[in-house]
Tab-separated table of C-alpha atoms and ligand atoms in Angstrom:
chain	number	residue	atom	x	y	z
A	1	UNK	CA	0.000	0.000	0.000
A	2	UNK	CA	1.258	3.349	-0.522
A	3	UNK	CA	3.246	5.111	2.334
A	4	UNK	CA	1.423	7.672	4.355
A	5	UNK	CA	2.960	11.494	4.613
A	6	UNK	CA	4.812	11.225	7.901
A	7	UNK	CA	6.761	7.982	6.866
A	8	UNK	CA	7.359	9.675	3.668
A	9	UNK	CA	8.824	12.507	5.916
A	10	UNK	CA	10.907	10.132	8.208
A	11	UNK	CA	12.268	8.528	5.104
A	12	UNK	CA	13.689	11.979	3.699
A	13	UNK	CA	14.921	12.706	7.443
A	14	UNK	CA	16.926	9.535	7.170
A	15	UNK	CA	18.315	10.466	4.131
A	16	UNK	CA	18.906	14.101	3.988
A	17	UNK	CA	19.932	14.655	8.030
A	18	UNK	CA	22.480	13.884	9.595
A	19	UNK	CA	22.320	11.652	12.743
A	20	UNK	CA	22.444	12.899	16.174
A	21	UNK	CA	22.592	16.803	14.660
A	22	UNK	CA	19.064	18.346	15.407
A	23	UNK	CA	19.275	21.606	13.185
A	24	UNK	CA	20.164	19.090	9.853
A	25	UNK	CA	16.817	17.250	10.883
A	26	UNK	CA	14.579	20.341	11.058
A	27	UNK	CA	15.712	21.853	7.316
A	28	UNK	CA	15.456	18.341	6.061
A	29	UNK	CA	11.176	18.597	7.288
A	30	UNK	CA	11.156	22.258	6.007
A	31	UNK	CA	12.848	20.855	3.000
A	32	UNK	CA	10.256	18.468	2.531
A	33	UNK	CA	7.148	20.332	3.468
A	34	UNK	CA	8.378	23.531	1.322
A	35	UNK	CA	9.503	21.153	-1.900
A	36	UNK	CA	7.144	18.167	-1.488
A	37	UNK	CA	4.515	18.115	0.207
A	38	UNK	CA	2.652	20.366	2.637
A	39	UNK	CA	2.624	19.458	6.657
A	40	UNK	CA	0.849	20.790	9.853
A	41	UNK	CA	4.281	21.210	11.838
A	42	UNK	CA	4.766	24.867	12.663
A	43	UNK	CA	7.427	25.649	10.224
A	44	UNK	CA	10.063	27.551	9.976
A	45	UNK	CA	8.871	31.036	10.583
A	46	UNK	CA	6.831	30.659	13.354
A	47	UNK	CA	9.506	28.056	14.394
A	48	UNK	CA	11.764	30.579	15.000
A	49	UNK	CA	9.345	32.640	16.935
A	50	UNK	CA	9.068	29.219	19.201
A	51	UNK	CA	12.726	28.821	19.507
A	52	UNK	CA	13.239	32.304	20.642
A	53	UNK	CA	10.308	31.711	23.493
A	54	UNK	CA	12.365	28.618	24.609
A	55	UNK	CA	15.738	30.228	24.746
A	56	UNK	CA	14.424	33.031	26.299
A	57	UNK	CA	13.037	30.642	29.230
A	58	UNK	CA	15.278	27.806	29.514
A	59	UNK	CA	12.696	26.034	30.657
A	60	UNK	CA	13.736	22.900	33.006
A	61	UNK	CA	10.154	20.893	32.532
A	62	UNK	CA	7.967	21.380	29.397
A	63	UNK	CA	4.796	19.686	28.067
A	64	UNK	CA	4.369	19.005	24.648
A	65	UNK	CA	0.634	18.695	23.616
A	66	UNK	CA	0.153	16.949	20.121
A	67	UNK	CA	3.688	15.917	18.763
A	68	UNK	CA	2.072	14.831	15.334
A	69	UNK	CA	5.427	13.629	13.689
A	70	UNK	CA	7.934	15.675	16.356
A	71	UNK	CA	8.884	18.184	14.105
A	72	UNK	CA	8.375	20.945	17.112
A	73	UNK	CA	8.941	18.596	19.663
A	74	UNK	CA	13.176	18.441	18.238
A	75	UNK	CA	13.231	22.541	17.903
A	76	UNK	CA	12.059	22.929	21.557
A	77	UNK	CA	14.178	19.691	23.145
A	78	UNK	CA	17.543	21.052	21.009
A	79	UNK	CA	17.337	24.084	23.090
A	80	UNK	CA	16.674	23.016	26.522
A	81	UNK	CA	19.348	23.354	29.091
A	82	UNK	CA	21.413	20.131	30.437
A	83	UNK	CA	18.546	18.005	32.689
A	84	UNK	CA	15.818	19.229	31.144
A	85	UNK	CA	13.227	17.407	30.431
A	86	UNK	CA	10.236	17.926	27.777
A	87	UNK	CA	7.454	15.388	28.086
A	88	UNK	CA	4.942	15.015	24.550
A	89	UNK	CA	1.732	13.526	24.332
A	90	UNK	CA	0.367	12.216	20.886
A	91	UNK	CA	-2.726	9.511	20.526
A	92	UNK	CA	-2.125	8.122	17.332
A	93	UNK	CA	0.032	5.422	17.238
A	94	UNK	CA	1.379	6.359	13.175
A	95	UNK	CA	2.530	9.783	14.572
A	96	UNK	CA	3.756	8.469	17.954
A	97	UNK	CA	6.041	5.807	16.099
A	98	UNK	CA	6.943	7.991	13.464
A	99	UNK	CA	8.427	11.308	16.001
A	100	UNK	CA	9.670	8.347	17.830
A	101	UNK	CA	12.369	7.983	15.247
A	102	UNK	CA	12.365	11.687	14.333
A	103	UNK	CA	13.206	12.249	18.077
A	104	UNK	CA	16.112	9.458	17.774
A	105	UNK	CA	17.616	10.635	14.565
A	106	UNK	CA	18.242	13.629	15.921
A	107	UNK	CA	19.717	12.259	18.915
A	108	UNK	CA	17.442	14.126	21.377
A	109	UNK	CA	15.936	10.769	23.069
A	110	UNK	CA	17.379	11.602	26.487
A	111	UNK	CA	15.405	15.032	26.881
A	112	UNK	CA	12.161	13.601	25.189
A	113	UNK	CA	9.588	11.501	26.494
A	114	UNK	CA	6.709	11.100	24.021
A	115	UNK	CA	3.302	9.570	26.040
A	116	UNK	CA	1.341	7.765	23.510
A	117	UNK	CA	-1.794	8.887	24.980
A	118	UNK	CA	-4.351	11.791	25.178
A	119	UNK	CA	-3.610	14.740	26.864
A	120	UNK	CA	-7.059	14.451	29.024
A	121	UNK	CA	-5.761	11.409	30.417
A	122	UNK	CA	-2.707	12.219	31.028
A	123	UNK	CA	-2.664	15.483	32.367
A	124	UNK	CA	-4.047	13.917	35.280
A	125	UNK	CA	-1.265	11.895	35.503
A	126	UNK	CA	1.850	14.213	35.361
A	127	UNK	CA	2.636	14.293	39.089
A	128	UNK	CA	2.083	10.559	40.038
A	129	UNK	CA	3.497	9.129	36.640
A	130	UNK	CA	6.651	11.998	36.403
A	131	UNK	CA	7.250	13.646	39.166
A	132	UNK	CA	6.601	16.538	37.999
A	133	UNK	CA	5.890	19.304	39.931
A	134	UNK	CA	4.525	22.268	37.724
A	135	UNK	CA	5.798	23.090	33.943
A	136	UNK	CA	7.637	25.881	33.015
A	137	UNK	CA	6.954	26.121	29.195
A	138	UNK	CA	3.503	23.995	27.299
A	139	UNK	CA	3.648	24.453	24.007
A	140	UNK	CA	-0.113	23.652	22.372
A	141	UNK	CA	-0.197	22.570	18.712
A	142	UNK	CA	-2.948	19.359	19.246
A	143	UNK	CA	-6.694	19.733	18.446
A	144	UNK	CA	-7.718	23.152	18.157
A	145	UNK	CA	-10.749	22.776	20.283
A	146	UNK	CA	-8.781	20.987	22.945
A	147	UNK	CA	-6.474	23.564	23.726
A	148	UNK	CA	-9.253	25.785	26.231
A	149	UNK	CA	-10.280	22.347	28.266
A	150	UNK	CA	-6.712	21.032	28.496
A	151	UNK	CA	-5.622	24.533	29.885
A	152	UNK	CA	-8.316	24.730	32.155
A	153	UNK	CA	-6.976	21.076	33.116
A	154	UNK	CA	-4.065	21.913	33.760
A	155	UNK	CA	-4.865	24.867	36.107
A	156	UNK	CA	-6.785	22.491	37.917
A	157	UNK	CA	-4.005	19.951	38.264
A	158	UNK	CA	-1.870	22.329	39.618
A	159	UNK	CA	0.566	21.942	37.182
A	160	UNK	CA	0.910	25.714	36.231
A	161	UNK	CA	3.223	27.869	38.475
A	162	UNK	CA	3.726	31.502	38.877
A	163	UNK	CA	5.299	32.846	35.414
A	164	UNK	CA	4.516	29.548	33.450
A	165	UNK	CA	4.616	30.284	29.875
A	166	UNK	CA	1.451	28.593	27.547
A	167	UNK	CA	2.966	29.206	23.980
A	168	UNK	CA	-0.213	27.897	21.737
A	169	UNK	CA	-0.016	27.453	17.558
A	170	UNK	CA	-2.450	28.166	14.900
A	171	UNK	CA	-4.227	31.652	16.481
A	172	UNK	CA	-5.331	32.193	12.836
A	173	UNK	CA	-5.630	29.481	10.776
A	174	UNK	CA	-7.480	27.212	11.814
A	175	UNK	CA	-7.614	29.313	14.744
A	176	UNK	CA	-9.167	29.073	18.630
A	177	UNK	CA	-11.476	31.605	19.697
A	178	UNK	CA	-12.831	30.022	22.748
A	179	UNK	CA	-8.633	29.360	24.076
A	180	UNK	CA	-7.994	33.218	22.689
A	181	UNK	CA	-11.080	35.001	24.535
A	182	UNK	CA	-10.098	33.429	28.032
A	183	UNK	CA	-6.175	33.956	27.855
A	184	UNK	CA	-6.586	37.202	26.685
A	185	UNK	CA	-9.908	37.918	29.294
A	186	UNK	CA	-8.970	36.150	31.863
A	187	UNK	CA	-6.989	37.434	34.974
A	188	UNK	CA	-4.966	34.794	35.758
A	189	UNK	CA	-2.965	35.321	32.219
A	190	UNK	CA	-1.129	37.794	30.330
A	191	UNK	CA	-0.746	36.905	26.837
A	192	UNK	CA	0.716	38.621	23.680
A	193	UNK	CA	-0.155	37.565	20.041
A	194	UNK	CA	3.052	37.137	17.810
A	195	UNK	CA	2.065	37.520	14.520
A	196	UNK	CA	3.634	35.540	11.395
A	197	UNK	CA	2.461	33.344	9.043
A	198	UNK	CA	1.095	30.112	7.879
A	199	UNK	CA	4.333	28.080	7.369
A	200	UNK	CA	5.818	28.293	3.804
A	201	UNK	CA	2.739	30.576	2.652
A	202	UNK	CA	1.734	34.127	2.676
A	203	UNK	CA	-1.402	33.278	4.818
A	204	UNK	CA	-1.300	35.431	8.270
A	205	UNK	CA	-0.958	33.007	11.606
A	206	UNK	CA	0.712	33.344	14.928
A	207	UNK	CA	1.068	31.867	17.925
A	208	UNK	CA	-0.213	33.268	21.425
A	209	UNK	CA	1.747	33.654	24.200
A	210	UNK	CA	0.291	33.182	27.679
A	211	UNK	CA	2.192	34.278	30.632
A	212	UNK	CA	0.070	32.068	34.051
A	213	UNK	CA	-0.075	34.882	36.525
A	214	UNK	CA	-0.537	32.416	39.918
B	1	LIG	C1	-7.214	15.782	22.400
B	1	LIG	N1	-6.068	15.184	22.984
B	1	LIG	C2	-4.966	14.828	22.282
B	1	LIG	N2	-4.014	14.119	22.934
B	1	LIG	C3	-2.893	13.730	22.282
B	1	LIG	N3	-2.642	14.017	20.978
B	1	LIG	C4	-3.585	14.713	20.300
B	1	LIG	C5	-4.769	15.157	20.915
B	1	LIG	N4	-5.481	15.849	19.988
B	1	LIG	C6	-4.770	15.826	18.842
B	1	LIG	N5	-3.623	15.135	19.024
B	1	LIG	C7	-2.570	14.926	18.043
B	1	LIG	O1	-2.021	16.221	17.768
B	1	LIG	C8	-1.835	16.404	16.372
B	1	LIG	C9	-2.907	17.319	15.876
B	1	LIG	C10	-2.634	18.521	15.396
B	1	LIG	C11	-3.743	19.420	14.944
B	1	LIG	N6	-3.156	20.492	14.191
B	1	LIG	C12	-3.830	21.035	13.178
B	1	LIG	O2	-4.964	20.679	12.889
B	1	LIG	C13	-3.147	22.075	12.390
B	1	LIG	C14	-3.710	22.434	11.150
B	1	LIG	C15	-3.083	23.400	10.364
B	1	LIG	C16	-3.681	23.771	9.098
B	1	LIG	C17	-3.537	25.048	8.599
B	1	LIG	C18	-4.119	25.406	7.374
B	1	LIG	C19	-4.839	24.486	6.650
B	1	LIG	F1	-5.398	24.817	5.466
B	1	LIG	C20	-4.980	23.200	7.143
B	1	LIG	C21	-4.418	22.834	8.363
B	1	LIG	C22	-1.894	24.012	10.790
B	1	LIG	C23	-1.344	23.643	12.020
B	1	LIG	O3	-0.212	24.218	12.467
B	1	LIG	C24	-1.964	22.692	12.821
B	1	LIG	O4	-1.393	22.398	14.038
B	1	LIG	C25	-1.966	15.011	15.810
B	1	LIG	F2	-2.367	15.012	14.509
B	1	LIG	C26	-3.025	14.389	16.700
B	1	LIG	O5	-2.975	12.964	16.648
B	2	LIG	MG1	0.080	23.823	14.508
């Protein structure tokens, strides 16, 4: 049967990147997404808007929501500071397997930990299961109509501090407006709107930046 679009991705990863070198696995996706065929990872321009938030932060625990084929999940882990740890959740079992190997090729398997799971069930879960504590950095790029519940989850779970940073793709297109009115309403968050565009096209997106205020 013919090959789906992520293993067609993973197959030019393997052959255009380099192993264990993160930056020659992200221009081999935007290679493939620019020259052959279109992808919903963030892309390059609003990529770099993402990597900026992260080195910014330095974020010691981050949360991953949606890794779809781990395209983001290797720009956030490449930056993250010596012990830091980003866990990713992803329920289908293609993606999962295919960032799995993503993840590995570029040699970022120590930082990563991708959940196959849903992020309502495992939200829950991130204390008991990880240890952890509260996040510093989620970055939402899963089901657009998931991101409002899943933050209000999280609030609930007590796994957002004092300063944690929600970045959240896709304000545009396809867009949020339930997520958007309560960050940028509500008074537990101050959020900014960095505006850029659909990857590799001249369509208008951005990402949202959230700022948890306790
Ligand atoms: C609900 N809980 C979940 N738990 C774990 N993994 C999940 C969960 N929900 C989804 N996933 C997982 O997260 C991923 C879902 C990504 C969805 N992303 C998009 O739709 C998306 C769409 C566009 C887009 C733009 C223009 C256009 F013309 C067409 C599309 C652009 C983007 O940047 C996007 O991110 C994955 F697929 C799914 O299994
Ligand atoms: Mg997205």
């Amino acid at each position: 049967t013919r090959s789906t679009r992520p293993q067609r991705l993973l197959k030019v990863v393997q052959k255009r990147a380099t192993r264990g070198d993160p930056q020659s696995v992200i221009s081999a996706v935007d290679h493939f997404c620019r020259h052959s065929e279109w992808a919903m990872n963030v892309g390059d321009e609003k990529g770099s808007i993402l990597d900026s938030v992260v080195s910014e932060l330095s974020p010691e625990k981050v949360l991953e929501l949606g890794t779809y084929c781990g395209y983001s999940t290797v720009r956030i882990a490449r930056l993250l500071p010596p012990g830091a740890r980003l866990i990713t959740l992803e329920f289908n079992a293609d993606y999962a397997a295919i960032a799995r190997q993503v993840i590995a090729w570029a040699g970022l398997e120590d930082k990563v930990q991708l959940v196959e799971g849903a992020s309502e069930d495992w939200i829950p879960r991130m204390k008991e299961h990880y240890g952890i504590e509260t996040f510093d950095f989620v970055f939402l790029d899963h089901w657009k109509d998931r991101y409002l519940p899943d933050t209000k989850l999280m609030e609930d779970c007590g796994l957002l501090r004092k300063g944690t940073v929600l970045l959240a793709d896709n304000v545009i297109c396809p867009g949020f407006p339930d997520y958007l009115e309560y960050v940028r309403n509500s008074l537990s968050y101050k959020s900014c709107y960095f505006k850029s565009h659909l990857k590799y096209t001249k369509a208008e997106d951005g990402l949202e930046k959230s700022v948890f205020l306790g």
